[in-house]
Tab-separated table of C-alpha atoms and ligand atoms in Angstrom:
chain	number	residue	atom	x	y	z
A	52	MET	CA	-24.576	-23.790	-16.878
A	53	ASN	CA	-24.039	-25.666	-20.165
A	54	THR	CA	-20.537	-24.502	-21.018
A	55	LEU	CA	-18.912	-24.037	-17.603
A	56	LEU	CA	-18.254	-26.044	-14.475
A	57	ILE	CA	-18.026	-24.072	-11.245
A	58	HIS	CA	-16.512	-25.485	-8.085
A	59	ASP	CA	-15.848	-23.937	-4.678
A	60	ASP	CA	-13.415	-25.532	-2.253
A	61	ASP	CA	-13.523	-24.853	1.490
A	62	GLN	CA	-10.530	-22.494	1.434
A	63	GLY	CA	-11.843	-19.632	-0.652
A	64	ILE	CA	-10.937	-20.909	-4.130
A	65	ARG	CA	-13.563	-20.824	-6.863
A	66	THR	CA	-12.632	-22.702	-10.047
A	67	ILE	CA	-14.391	-21.917	-13.306
A	68	THR	CA	-13.731	-24.605	-15.914
A	69	LEU	CA	-14.506	-23.888	-19.573
A	70	ASN	CA	-16.357	-27.039	-20.434
A	71	ARG	CA	-16.730	-27.769	-24.142
A	72	PRO	CA	-13.910	-30.319	-24.314
A	73	GLU	CA	-15.291	-31.846	-27.524
A	74	ALA	CA	-14.621	-28.463	-29.213
A	75	LEU	CA	-11.359	-27.682	-27.344
A	76	ASN	CA	-13.432	-25.232	-25.256
A	77	ALA	CA	-13.999	-22.951	-28.251
A	78	VAL	CA	-15.986	-19.874	-27.302
A	79	THR	CA	-19.660	-19.656	-28.271
A	80	GLU	CA	-22.198	-16.946	-27.558
A	81	GLU	CA	-23.606	-19.143	-24.785
A	82	MET	CA	-20.158	-19.465	-23.219
A	83	THR	CA	-19.617	-15.695	-23.171
A	84	THR	CA	-23.052	-15.186	-21.595
A	85	GLU	CA	-22.370	-17.815	-18.949
A	86	LEU	CA	-18.821	-16.648	-18.252
A	87	SER	CA	-19.989	-13.085	-17.866
A	88	ALA	CA	-22.634	-14.175	-15.347
A	89	ALA	CA	-20.170	-16.432	-13.506
A	90	LEU	CA	-17.641	-13.612	-13.118
A	91	LYS	CA	-20.329	-11.225	-11.910
A	92	GLU	CA	-21.446	-13.776	-9.349
A	93	ALA	CA	-17.878	-14.506	-8.181
A	94	ALA	CA	-17.175	-10.782	-7.823
A	95	LYS	CA	-20.020	-10.353	-5.358
A	96	THR	CA	-19.318	-13.510	-3.349
A	97	LYS	CA	-17.205	-12.476	-0.363
A	98	SER	CA	-16.078	-16.018	0.401
A	99	VAL	CA	-14.294	-16.227	-2.978
A	100	ARG	CA	-10.710	-15.108	-2.267
A	101	CYS	CA	-9.035	-16.531	-5.389
A	102	LEU	CA	-10.563	-17.301	-8.776
A	103	VAL	CA	-9.053	-20.012	-10.968
A	104	LEU	CA	-9.838	-20.256	-14.673
A	105	THR	CA	-9.049	-23.504	-16.479
A	106	GLY	CA	-10.264	-25.762	-19.299
A	107	ALA	CA	-11.730	-29.265	-19.460
A	108	GLY	CA	-10.012	-31.920	-21.557
A	109	ARG	CA	-6.868	-31.360	-23.599
A	110	ALA	CA	-7.235	-27.621	-24.268
A	111	PHE	CA	-7.474	-24.473	-22.210
A	112	CYS	CA	-9.477	-22.614	-24.876
A	113	VAL	CA	-9.037	-22.170	-28.644
A	114	GLY	CA	-10.853	-18.839	-28.920
A	115	GLN	CA	-13.931	-18.074	-30.974
A	116	ASP	CA	-15.717	-21.193	-32.255
A	117	LEU	CA	-14.942	-20.943	-35.955
A	118	LYS	CA	-17.621	-23.501	-36.840
A	119	THR	CA	-20.396	-21.290	-35.456
A	120	LEU	CA	-18.754	-18.335	-37.215
A	121	ARG	CA	-18.903	-20.251	-40.527
A	122	ASP	CA	-22.478	-21.458	-39.859
A	123	SER	CA	-23.762	-17.923	-39.228
A	124	ALA	CA	-22.067	-16.682	-42.403
A	125	GLU	CA	-23.674	-19.526	-44.391
A	126	LYS	CA	-27.078	-18.652	-42.950
A	127	GLY	CA	-26.622	-15.106	-44.224
A	128	THR	CA	-26.198	-13.638	-40.743
A	129	PRO	CA	-22.428	-13.141	-40.557
A	130	MET	CA	-20.958	-12.240	-37.216
A	131	ASP	CA	-20.616	-8.535	-36.511
A	132	PHE	CA	-17.116	-8.683	-35.065
A	133	ALA	CA	-17.058	-5.204	-33.559
A	134	ALA	CA	-20.418	-5.736	-31.872
A	135	ALA	CA	-19.411	-9.196	-30.619
A	136	LEU	CA	-16.313	-7.729	-29.034
A	137	ARG	CA	-18.082	-4.743	-27.516
A	138	GLN	CA	-21.051	-6.688	-26.189
A	139	ARG	CA	-19.643	-10.109	-25.286
A	140	TYR	CA	-15.849	-10.415	-25.168
A	141	ASN	CA	-14.693	-7.020	-23.890
A	142	PRO	CA	-16.929	-6.946	-20.790
A	143	ILE	CA	-15.439	-10.323	-19.771
A	144	ILE	CA	-11.880	-9.045	-20.163
A	145	GLU	CA	-12.659	-5.853	-18.256
A	146	ARG	CA	-14.341	-7.793	-15.474
A	147	LEU	CA	-11.454	-10.258	-15.215
A	148	ALA	CA	-8.997	-7.374	-14.970
A	149	ASP	CA	-10.873	-5.855	-12.062
A	150	MET	CA	-12.031	-8.806	-9.969
A	151	PRO	CA	-11.955	-8.106	-6.216
A	152	MET	CA	-9.673	-11.114	-5.705
A	153	PRO	CA	-6.614	-12.541	-7.499
A	154	VAL	CA	-7.318	-14.406	-10.739
A	155	LEU	CA	-5.138	-17.350	-11.710
A	156	ALA	CA	-5.244	-19.031	-15.120
A	157	SER	CA	-4.342	-22.697	-14.900
A	158	VAL	CA	-3.432	-23.443	-18.491
A	159	ASN	CA	-3.957	-27.155	-18.989
A	160	GLY	CA	-3.441	-27.327	-22.770
A	161	VAL	CA	-3.472	-25.250	-25.917
A	162	ALA	CA	-4.567	-21.603	-25.553
A	163	ALA	CA	-5.302	-19.980	-28.922
A	164	GLY	CA	-6.862	-16.741	-30.147
A	165	ALA	CA	-9.196	-15.218	-27.600
A	166	GLY	CA	-8.478	-18.278	-25.431
A	167	TRP	CA	-4.947	-16.972	-24.978
A	168	SER	CA	-6.372	-13.479	-24.420
A	169	LEU	CA	-8.442	-14.895	-21.546
A	170	ALA	CA	-5.346	-16.419	-19.950
A	171	LEU	CA	-3.496	-13.127	-20.396
A	172	ALA	CA	-6.320	-11.260	-18.672
A	173	ALA	CA	-5.702	-13.264	-15.494
A	174	ASP	CA	-3.260	-11.895	-12.915
A	175	LEU	CA	-0.969	-14.933	-12.939
A	176	ARG	CA	-0.601	-17.968	-15.179
A	177	ILE	CA	0.493	-21.462	-14.230
A	178	ALA	CA	0.831	-23.924	-17.105
A	179	SER	CA	1.187	-27.624	-17.726
A	180	ASP	CA	4.392	-28.561	-19.547
A	181	LYS	CA	2.040	-29.862	-22.250
A	182	ALA	CA	0.341	-26.472	-22.729
A	183	SER	CA	1.059	-24.332	-25.761
A	184	PHE	CA	0.128	-20.871	-26.933
A	185	VAL	CA	-0.717	-19.539	-30.366
A	186	SER	CA	-2.107	-16.160	-31.297
A	187	ALA	CA	-3.831	-17.661	-34.386
A	188	PHE	CA	-5.610	-14.424	-35.308
A	189	SER	CA	-3.250	-13.628	-38.222
A	190	LYS	CA	-3.975	-17.027	-39.761
A	191	ILE	CA	-7.620	-16.067	-40.228
A	192	GLY	CA	-6.999	-12.475	-41.252
A	193	LEU	CA	-7.909	-10.903	-37.908
A	194	ILE	CA	-6.046	-8.805	-35.380
A	195	PRO	CA	-5.449	-10.026	-31.831
A	196	ASP	CA	-8.399	-8.959	-29.689
A	197	SER	CA	-9.930	-9.381	-26.239
A	198	GLY	CA	-7.131	-7.257	-24.811
A	199	MET	CA	-4.244	-9.222	-26.304
A	200	THR	CA	-2.646	-6.254	-28.078
A	201	GLN	CA	-2.284	-4.630	-24.661
A	202	THR	CA	-1.629	-7.545	-22.291
A	203	LEU	CA	0.887	-9.186	-24.613
A	204	THR	CA	2.692	-5.933	-25.436
A	205	ARG	CA	3.003	-5.028	-21.765
A	206	LEU	CA	4.472	-8.414	-20.927
A	207	VAL	CA	6.909	-8.911	-23.808
A	208	GLY	CA	7.305	-5.470	-25.452
A	209	PRO	CA	6.185	-4.365	-28.939
A	210	SER	CA	8.751	-6.258	-31.020
A	211	ARG	CA	8.048	-9.675	-29.521
A	212	ALA	CA	4.303	-8.921	-29.450
A	213	LEU	CA	4.381	-8.308	-33.202
A	214	GLU	CA	6.444	-11.446	-33.802
A	215	ILE	CA	3.908	-13.512	-31.867
A	216	ALA	CA	0.905	-11.855	-33.512
A	217	TRP	CA	2.170	-11.746	-37.090
A	218	LEU	CA	3.701	-15.214	-37.289
A	219	SER	CA	1.182	-17.110	-35.114
A	220	ASP	CA	3.785	-19.795	-34.440
A	221	GLY	CA	2.946	-22.101	-31.571
A	222	MET	CA	4.899	-21.399	-28.386
A	223	SER	CA	5.684	-24.047	-25.778
A	224	ALA	CA	4.868	-23.474	-22.122
A	225	GLU	CA	8.583	-23.267	-21.306
A	226	HIS	CA	9.162	-20.676	-24.032
A	227	ALA	CA	6.199	-18.689	-22.680
A	228	ARG	CA	7.732	-18.859	-19.186
A	229	GLN	CA	11.089	-17.611	-20.465
A	230	TRP	CA	9.347	-14.655	-22.109
A	231	GLY	CA	7.430	-13.816	-18.925
A	232	LEU	CA	4.055	-14.896	-20.301
A	233	VAL	CA	3.653	-17.684	-17.763
A	234	ASN	CA	4.711	-17.575	-14.117
A	235	GLN	CA	5.223	-21.299	-13.534
A	236	VAL	CA	5.384	-24.433	-15.663
A	237	VAL	CA	4.762	-27.754	-13.959
A	238	GLU	CA	4.550	-31.378	-15.060
A	239	ASP	CA	1.147	-32.035	-16.557
A	240	ALA	CA	0.226	-34.558	-13.852
A	241	ARG	CA	1.008	-31.968	-11.138
A	242	LEU	CA	-0.965	-29.060	-12.605
A	243	GLY	CA	-4.042	-29.519	-10.380
A	244	GLU	CA	-1.971	-29.837	-7.215
A	245	ALA	CA	0.344	-26.922	-8.077
A	246	THR	CA	-2.622	-24.723	-9.006
A	247	THR	CA	-4.320	-25.470	-5.682
A	248	GLU	CA	-1.096	-24.783	-3.787
A	249	LEU	CA	-0.671	-21.349	-5.386
A	250	ALA	CA	-4.382	-20.498	-5.264
A	251	ARG	CA	-4.498	-21.361	-1.530
A	252	ARG	CA	-1.587	-19.037	-0.808
A	253	LEU	CA	-3.349	-16.233	-2.657
A	254	ALA	CA	-6.729	-17.007	-1.083
A	255	ALA	CA	-5.189	-16.876	2.407
A	256	SER	CA	-3.599	-13.462	1.768
A	257	ALA	CA	-4.850	-9.958	2.568
A	258	THR	CA	-7.200	-9.797	-0.423
A	259	LYS	CA	-7.823	-6.062	-0.479
A	260	ALA	CA	-4.089	-5.310	-0.400
A	261	LEU	CA	-3.489	-7.764	-3.257
A	262	VAL	CA	-6.169	-6.085	-5.366
A	263	MET	CA	-4.805	-2.605	-4.601
A	264	THR	CA	-1.307	-3.842	-5.472
A	265	ARG	CA	-2.653	-4.983	-8.854
A	266	ARG	CA	-4.081	-1.481	-9.432
A	267	ALA	CA	-0.781	0.171	-8.509
A	268	VAL	CA	1.277	-2.161	-10.689
A	269	ARG	CA	-0.995	-1.533	-13.684
A	270	ALA	CA	-0.975	2.230	-13.141
A	271	ALA	CA	2.837	2.195	-12.927
A	272	LEU	CA	3.048	1.537	-16.660
A	273	GLY	CA	1.391	4.866	-17.459
A	274	ASN	CA	2.296	7.139	-14.542
A	275	ASP	CA	5.340	9.326	-14.005
A	276	LEU	CA	7.016	9.016	-10.583
A	277	PRO	CA	5.120	11.808	-8.764
A	278	ALA	CA	1.777	10.478	-10.002
A	279	GLN	CA	2.697	6.928	-9.002
A	280	LEU	CA	3.873	8.042	-5.543
A	281	GLU	CA	0.595	9.866	-5.036
A	282	TYR	CA	-1.399	6.838	-6.191
A	283	GLU	CA	0.559	4.597	-3.809
A	284	ALA	CA	-0.219	7.033	-0.981
A	285	GLN	CA	-3.935	6.910	-1.763
A	286	LEU	CA	-4.009	3.124	-1.978
A	287	GLN	CA	-1.876	2.708	1.146
A	288	GLY	CA	-4.322	4.958	2.983
A	289	ALA	CA	-7.042	2.451	2.125
A	290	ALA	CA	-4.871	-0.627	2.794
A	291	GLY	CA	-3.820	0.771	6.173
A	292	ALA	CA	-7.494	1.014	7.167
A	293	THR	CA	-8.234	-2.694	6.558
A	294	ARG	CA	-8.700	-5.298	9.273
A	295	ASP	CA	-6.179	-7.482	7.509
A	296	HIS	CA	-3.508	-4.825	8.026
A	297	GLN	CA	-4.238	-4.783	11.771
A	298	GLU	CA	-4.191	-8.569	11.838
A	299	GLY	CA	-0.875	-8.681	9.947
A	300	VAL	CA	0.815	-6.348	12.410
A	301	ALA	CA	-0.674	-8.143	15.460
A	302	ALA	CA	0.414	-11.511	14.081
A	303	PHE	CA	3.950	-10.274	13.407
A	304	LEU	CA	4.329	-8.807	16.879
A	305	GLY	CA	2.667	-11.824	18.473
A	306	LYS	CA	5.049	-14.148	16.587
A	307	ARG	CA	2.167	-16.149	15.094
A	308	ALA	CA	0.800	-16.790	11.604
A	309	ALA	CA	-1.650	-14.135	10.404
A	310	VAL	CA	-5.242	-15.161	9.762
A	311	PHE	CA	-6.469	-12.827	7.042
A	312	THR	CA	-10.174	-12.588	6.301
A	313	GLY	CA	-10.136	-10.369	3.227
A	314	GLU	CA	-11.667	-7.483	5.213
B	123	T3D	O1	-15.956	-11.143	-32.389
B	123	T3D	C1	-14.820	-11.250	-32.812
B	123	T3D	O2	-14.055	-10.311	-32.976
B	123	T3D	C2	-14.339	-12.603	-33.147
B	123	T3D	C3	-13.496	-13.049	-32.059
B	123	T3D	C4	-12.413	-13.740	-32.389
B	123	T3D	C5	-11.601	-14.197	-31.326
B	123	T3D	C6	-10.787	-15.403	-31.739
B	123	T3D	O3	-10.512	-16.170	-30.868
B	123	T3D	S1	-10.291	-15.615	-33.366
B	123	T3D	C7	-9.203	-17.019	-33.250
B	123	T3D	C8	-9.967	-18.297	-33.260
B	123	T3D	N1	-9.125	-19.436	-32.984
B	123	T3D	C9	-8.319	-19.974	-33.896
B	123	T3D	O4	-8.183	-19.522	-35.009
B	123	T3D	C10	-7.613	-21.250	-33.486
B	123	T3D	C11	-7.854	-22.333	-34.542
B	123	T3D	N2	-7.293	-23.579	-34.087
B	123	T3D	C12	-6.024	-23.913	-34.262
B	123	T3D	O5	-5.196	-23.146	-34.761
B	123	T3D	C13	-5.622	-25.288	-33.813
B	123	T3D	O6	-6.756	-26.087	-33.740
B	123	T3D	C14	-4.916	-25.294	-32.435
B	123	T3D	C15	-3.493	-24.733	-32.599
B	123	T3D	C16	-5.678	-24.498	-31.412
B	123	T3D	C17	-4.809	-26.753	-31.920
B	123	T3D	O7	-4.199	-27.550	-32.906
B	123	T3D	P1	-4.278	-29.130	-32.772
B	123	T3D	O8	-3.414	-29.678	-33.868
B	123	T3D	O9	-3.948	-29.506	-31.387
B	123	T3D	O10	-5.805	-29.510	-32.996
B	123	T3D	P2	-6.621	-29.494	-34.378
B	123	T3D	O11	-6.530	-30.825	-35.006
B	123	T3D	O12	-6.250	-28.308	-35.192
B	123	T3D	O13	-8.097	-29.256	-33.836
B	123	T3D	C18	-8.829	-30.303	-33.222
B	123	T3D	C19	-10.295	-30.043	-33.510
B	123	T3D	O14	-10.707	-28.816	-32.895
B	123	T3D	C20	-10.559	-29.866	-35.016
B	123	T3D	O15	-11.868	-30.344	-35.265
B	123	T3D	P3	-12.109	-31.767	-35.989
B	123	T3D	O16	-11.314	-31.752	-37.261
B	123	T3D	O17	-11.576	-32.766	-34.992
B	123	T3D	O18	-13.585	-31.814	-36.190
B	123	T3D	C21	-10.556	-28.366	-35.181
B	123	T3D	O19	-11.308	-27.924	-36.276
B	123	T3D	C22	-11.274	-27.949	-33.878
B	123	T3D	N3	-10.975	-26.573	-33.542
B	123	T3D	C23	-9.802	-26.041	-33.179
B	123	T3D	N4	-9.933	-24.756	-32.966
B	123	T3D	C24	-11.210	-24.449	-33.196
B	123	T3D	C25	-11.884	-25.610	-33.561
B	123	T3D	N5	-13.184	-25.638	-33.857
B	123	T3D	C26	-13.834	-24.453	-33.793
B	123	T3D	N6	-13.250	-23.316	-33.447
B	123	T3D	C27	-11.947	-23.258	-33.149
B	123	T3D	N7	-11.418	-22.092	-32.751
């Protein structure tokens, strides 16, 4: 991989690091190809029980590489935005939203444009106190993409989503936390440790139940109560048939810590 670093620890955490620090991890075609493949691979690796997405250097990711965008336009082969989204960006966002394990974005620095969209596509976000967020799309005459119009709106509501998208003002990590866009903000020097701590808790959990919980929580935004109750019943039927459920009950009754395997 030229644009990513991939690391597995011995406790079920796979970390994918966007690795173009010299370009603030701006997204190129190669990066989307590699990220797509890396997510596909992680999804089919049973030992991966929590996926962490982070960036190398001082940025998380600043979205589409605008230099390659300019270069292609100068060469007379301007980027086909709709095709780029359909073929390269959107499949990544859809895959991230449906990974068979929790996905945690560890936001180490600035997240801009589709870089912020990537962080928003994760289940949870932990950020360095030095991180910042900027939509940036409006500054180059584009609309927020890679899912941001949905993820952002669901988290902060339409009025704040428009304020963020239209004005493209930078937002501090603390501001993002107050608006519910980030779950935790930690001192920059502690980001690695705090990310590992949270990722280990998630990796040691009953993975299938976590993933079904994600589905139920997402569906809740569109369902009426009877539909949501029915969906919960269906998912609970599946959760109740997992080994991890049996282990959880046995551990509780045996007054010991549960050892979940993700099965
Ligand atoms: O297919 C499609 O539909 C297209 C998909 C589009 C998705 C998108 O992501 S569009 C949005 C693209 N991203 C942006 O517009 C962000 C542009 N960058 C910025 O606004 C700022 O750089 C930041 C707020 C992110 C960071 O500011 P700061 O002050 O910390 O750094 P800087 O000085 O602006 O940038 C440092 C360098 O990184 C600089 O290069 P230089 O002068 O040192 O050679 C800058 O040009 C470069 N850089 C920053 N962002 C990008 C970038 N180079 C290429 N692409 C970038 N996105």
